């Protein structure tokens, strides 16, 4: 299974903020730490904020911080949210997707679609017991703290 770049970044941002301690990095700083374009990071941060997983403060002394809900969020829940699976999306688009692609001729009686859906659910189920907090244990947490700008407080 291949995750969207935004899903991967959402998890990395939450992990990055979970080790931040008292510092509140900006979106631009987090983007630099994660080596991603600012615009991509900003979209992910906005979605994480909308879902209550991080808090963003503007102005002097502002920045980002992970919320308690973000720290204890199930990795499976975050992945579902960013992959669109919390809305019941299928692994494959058997209907053609309205993009000029014709629907699959097997869609009415295909066993593959159900098998792929079960495999997708097994994937999410394996991530459900894990939290963001679990993901920052050793060796990941110390590695995150070693990123430039992470171990030191943000300049104000």
GROMACS .gro file of C-alpha atoms in nm:
model
  156
    1UNK     CA    1   0.000   0.000   0.000
    2UNK     CA    2   0.127   0.344  -0.086
    3UNK     CA    3   0.037   0.644   0.131
    4UNK     CA    4  -0.022   0.993   0.003
    5UNK     CA    5   0.260   1.240   0.064
    6UNK     CA    6   0.024   1.444   0.282
    7UNK     CA    7  -0.045   1.141   0.503
    8UNK     CA    8   0.325   1.076   0.553
    9UNK     CA    9   0.387   1.443   0.625
   10UNK     CA   10   0.095   1.465   0.869
   11UNK     CA   11   0.242   1.183   1.077
   12UNK     CA   12   0.592   1.332   1.063
   13UNK     CA   13   0.464   1.677   1.164
   14UNK     CA   14   0.277   1.533   1.462
   15UNK     CA   15   0.586   1.336   1.566
   16UNK     CA   16   0.807   1.643   1.520
   17UNK     CA   17   0.578   1.855   1.736
   18UNK     CA   18   0.542   1.580   1.998
   19UNK     CA   19   0.916   1.603   2.071
   20UNK     CA   20   0.923   1.984   2.060
   21UNK     CA   21   0.870   2.024   2.433
   22UNK     CA   22   0.808   2.387   2.522
   23UNK     CA   23   0.924   2.524   2.186
   24UNK     CA   24   0.664   2.621   1.929
   25UNK     CA   25   0.814   2.601   1.581
   26UNK     CA   26   0.648   2.777   1.292
   27UNK     CA   27   0.508   2.600   0.989
   28UNK     CA   28   0.804   2.729   0.790
   29UNK     CA   29   1.047   2.580   1.044
   30UNK     CA   30   0.868   2.246   1.045
   31UNK     CA   31   0.870   2.242   0.663
   32UNK     CA   32   1.245   2.304   0.667
   33UNK     CA   33   1.299   2.034   0.933
   34UNK     CA   34   1.100   1.783   0.727
   35UNK     CA   35   1.259   1.900   0.399
   36UNK     CA   36   0.925   1.965   0.226
   37UNK     CA   37   0.784   2.270   0.048
   38UNK     CA   38   0.626   2.526   0.279
   39UNK     CA   39   0.299   2.524   0.083
   40UNK     CA   40   0.262   2.148   0.127
   41UNK     CA   41   0.338   2.171   0.499
   42UNK     CA   42   0.091   2.458   0.540
   43UNK     CA   43  -0.192   2.252   0.389
   44UNK     CA   44  -0.115   1.958   0.616
   45UNK     CA   45  -0.087   2.182   0.923
   46UNK     CA   46  -0.423   2.341   0.841
   47UNK     CA   47  -0.588   1.999   0.816
   48UNK     CA   48  -0.427   1.880   1.141
   49UNK     CA   49  -0.545   2.198   1.314
   50UNK     CA   50  -0.895   2.152   1.171
   51UNK     CA   51  -0.902   1.800   1.317
   52UNK     CA   52  -0.788   1.929   1.658
   53UNK     CA   53  -0.455   1.744   1.650
   54UNK     CA   54  -0.239   2.053   1.668
   55UNK     CA   55  -0.276   2.412   1.781
   56UNK     CA   56  -0.144   2.711   1.590
   57UNK     CA   57  -0.084   3.052   1.743
   58UNK     CA   58  -0.020   3.359   1.529
   59UNK     CA   59   0.200   3.657   1.594
   60UNK     CA   60   0.501   3.712   1.813
   61UNK     CA   61   0.567   3.406   2.025
   62UNK     CA   62   0.331   3.205   1.807
   63UNK     CA   63   0.391   2.871   1.647
   64UNK     CA   64   0.266   2.516   1.642
   65UNK     CA   65   0.216   2.266   1.919
   66UNK     CA   66   0.067   1.920   1.932
   67UNK     CA   67  -0.254   1.893   2.133
   68UNK     CA   68  -0.325   1.615   2.379
   69UNK     CA   69  -0.563   1.473   2.117
   70UNK     CA   70  -0.277   1.479   1.866
   71UNK     CA   71  -0.032   1.316   2.105
   72UNK     CA   72  -0.272   1.032   2.183
   73UNK     CA   73  -0.421   1.004   1.833
   74UNK     CA   74  -0.426   0.661   1.680
   75UNK     CA   75  -0.188   0.638   1.384
   76UNK     CA   76  -0.461   0.443   1.205
   77UNK     CA   77  -0.708   0.727   1.263
   78UNK     CA   78  -0.467   0.985   1.121
   79UNK     CA   79  -0.390   0.769   0.818
   80UNK     CA   80  -0.761   0.707   0.754
   81UNK     CA   81  -0.833   1.080   0.778
   82UNK     CA   82  -0.564   1.180   0.530
   83UNK     CA   83  -0.621   0.889   0.293
   84UNK     CA   84  -0.994   0.960   0.283
   85UNK     CA   85  -1.071   0.616   0.423
   86UNK     CA   86  -1.278   0.762   0.707
   87UNK     CA   87  -1.529   0.849   0.437
   88UNK     CA   88  -1.546   0.491   0.311
   89UNK     CA   89  -1.325   0.528   0.003
   90UNK     CA   90  -1.232   0.215  -0.187
   91UNK     CA   91  -0.880   0.094  -0.260
   92UNK     CA   92  -0.963   0.091  -0.630
   93UNK     CA   93  -1.206   0.299  -0.831
   94UNK     CA   94  -1.423   0.046  -1.008
   95UNK     CA   95  -1.668   0.310  -1.124
   96UNK     CA   96  -1.433   0.498  -1.354
   97UNK     CA   97  -1.422   0.804  -1.129
   98UNK     CA   98  -1.592   1.034  -1.376
   99UNK     CA   99  -1.258   1.109  -1.542
  100UNK     CA  100  -1.353   0.967  -1.879
  101UNK     CA  101  -1.229   0.627  -1.773
  102UNK     CA  102  -1.497   0.366  -1.829
  103UNK     CA  103  -1.618   0.169  -1.528
  104UNK     CA  104  -1.471  -0.175  -1.473
  105UNK     CA  105  -1.682  -0.437  -1.652
  106UNK     CA  106  -1.640  -0.671  -1.351
  107UNK     CA  107  -1.760  -0.427  -1.087
  108UNK     CA  108  -2.100  -0.586  -1.024
  109UNK     CA  109  -1.966  -0.932  -0.927
  110UNK     CA  110  -1.596  -0.884  -0.859
  111UNK     CA  111  -1.437  -1.063  -0.564
  112UNK     CA  112  -1.114  -0.864  -0.595
  113UNK     CA  113  -1.272  -0.541  -0.474
  114UNK     CA  114  -1.385  -0.703  -0.146
  115UNK     CA  115  -1.049  -0.872  -0.095
  116UNK     CA  116  -0.866  -0.543  -0.142
  117UNK     CA  117  -1.105  -0.369   0.099
  118UNK     CA  118  -1.040  -0.635   0.364
  119UNK     CA  119  -0.665  -0.598   0.312
  120UNK     CA  120  -0.697  -0.221   0.352
  121UNK     CA  121  -0.891  -0.262   0.675
  122UNK     CA  122  -0.628  -0.508   0.806
  123UNK     CA  123  -0.363  -0.245   0.732
  124UNK     CA  124  -0.552   0.020   0.927
  125UNK     CA  125  -0.629  -0.223   1.209
  126UNK     CA  126  -0.256  -0.286   1.250
  127UNK     CA  127  -0.202   0.090   1.294
  128UNK     CA  128  -0.500   0.153   1.524
  129UNK     CA  129  -0.332   0.052   1.853
  130UNK     CA  130  -0.032   0.277   1.787
  131UNK     CA  131  -0.038   0.641   1.896
  132UNK     CA  132   0.172   0.936   1.788
  133UNK     CA  133   0.333   0.922   2.133
  134UNK     CA  134   0.433   0.560   2.067
  135UNK     CA  135   0.603   0.667   1.744
  136UNK     CA  136   0.846   0.905   1.916
  137UNK     CA  137   1.010   0.644   2.135
  138UNK     CA  138   1.373   0.549   2.081
  139UNK     CA  139   1.529   0.556   1.826
  140UNK     CA  140   1.289   0.795   1.647
  141UNK     CA  141   1.250   1.056   1.922
  142UNK     CA  142   1.623   1.113   1.965
  143UNK     CA  143   1.661   1.126   1.586
  144UNK     CA  144   1.389   1.393   1.566
  145UNK     CA  145   1.560   1.588   1.843
  146UNK     CA  146   1.881   1.579   1.640
  147UNK     CA  147   1.724   1.763   1.346
  148UNK     CA  148   1.854   2.118   1.303
  149UNK     CA  149   1.638   2.358   1.504
  150UNK     CA  150   1.445   2.087   1.689
  151UNK     CA  151   1.655   2.057   2.003
  152UNK     CA  152   1.686   2.433   2.047
  153UNK     CA  153   1.397   2.666   2.130
  154UNK     CA  154   1.254   2.867   1.841
  155UNK     CA  155   1.381   3.225   1.819
  156UNK     CA  156   1.117   3.483   1.905
   0.00000   0.00000   0.00000
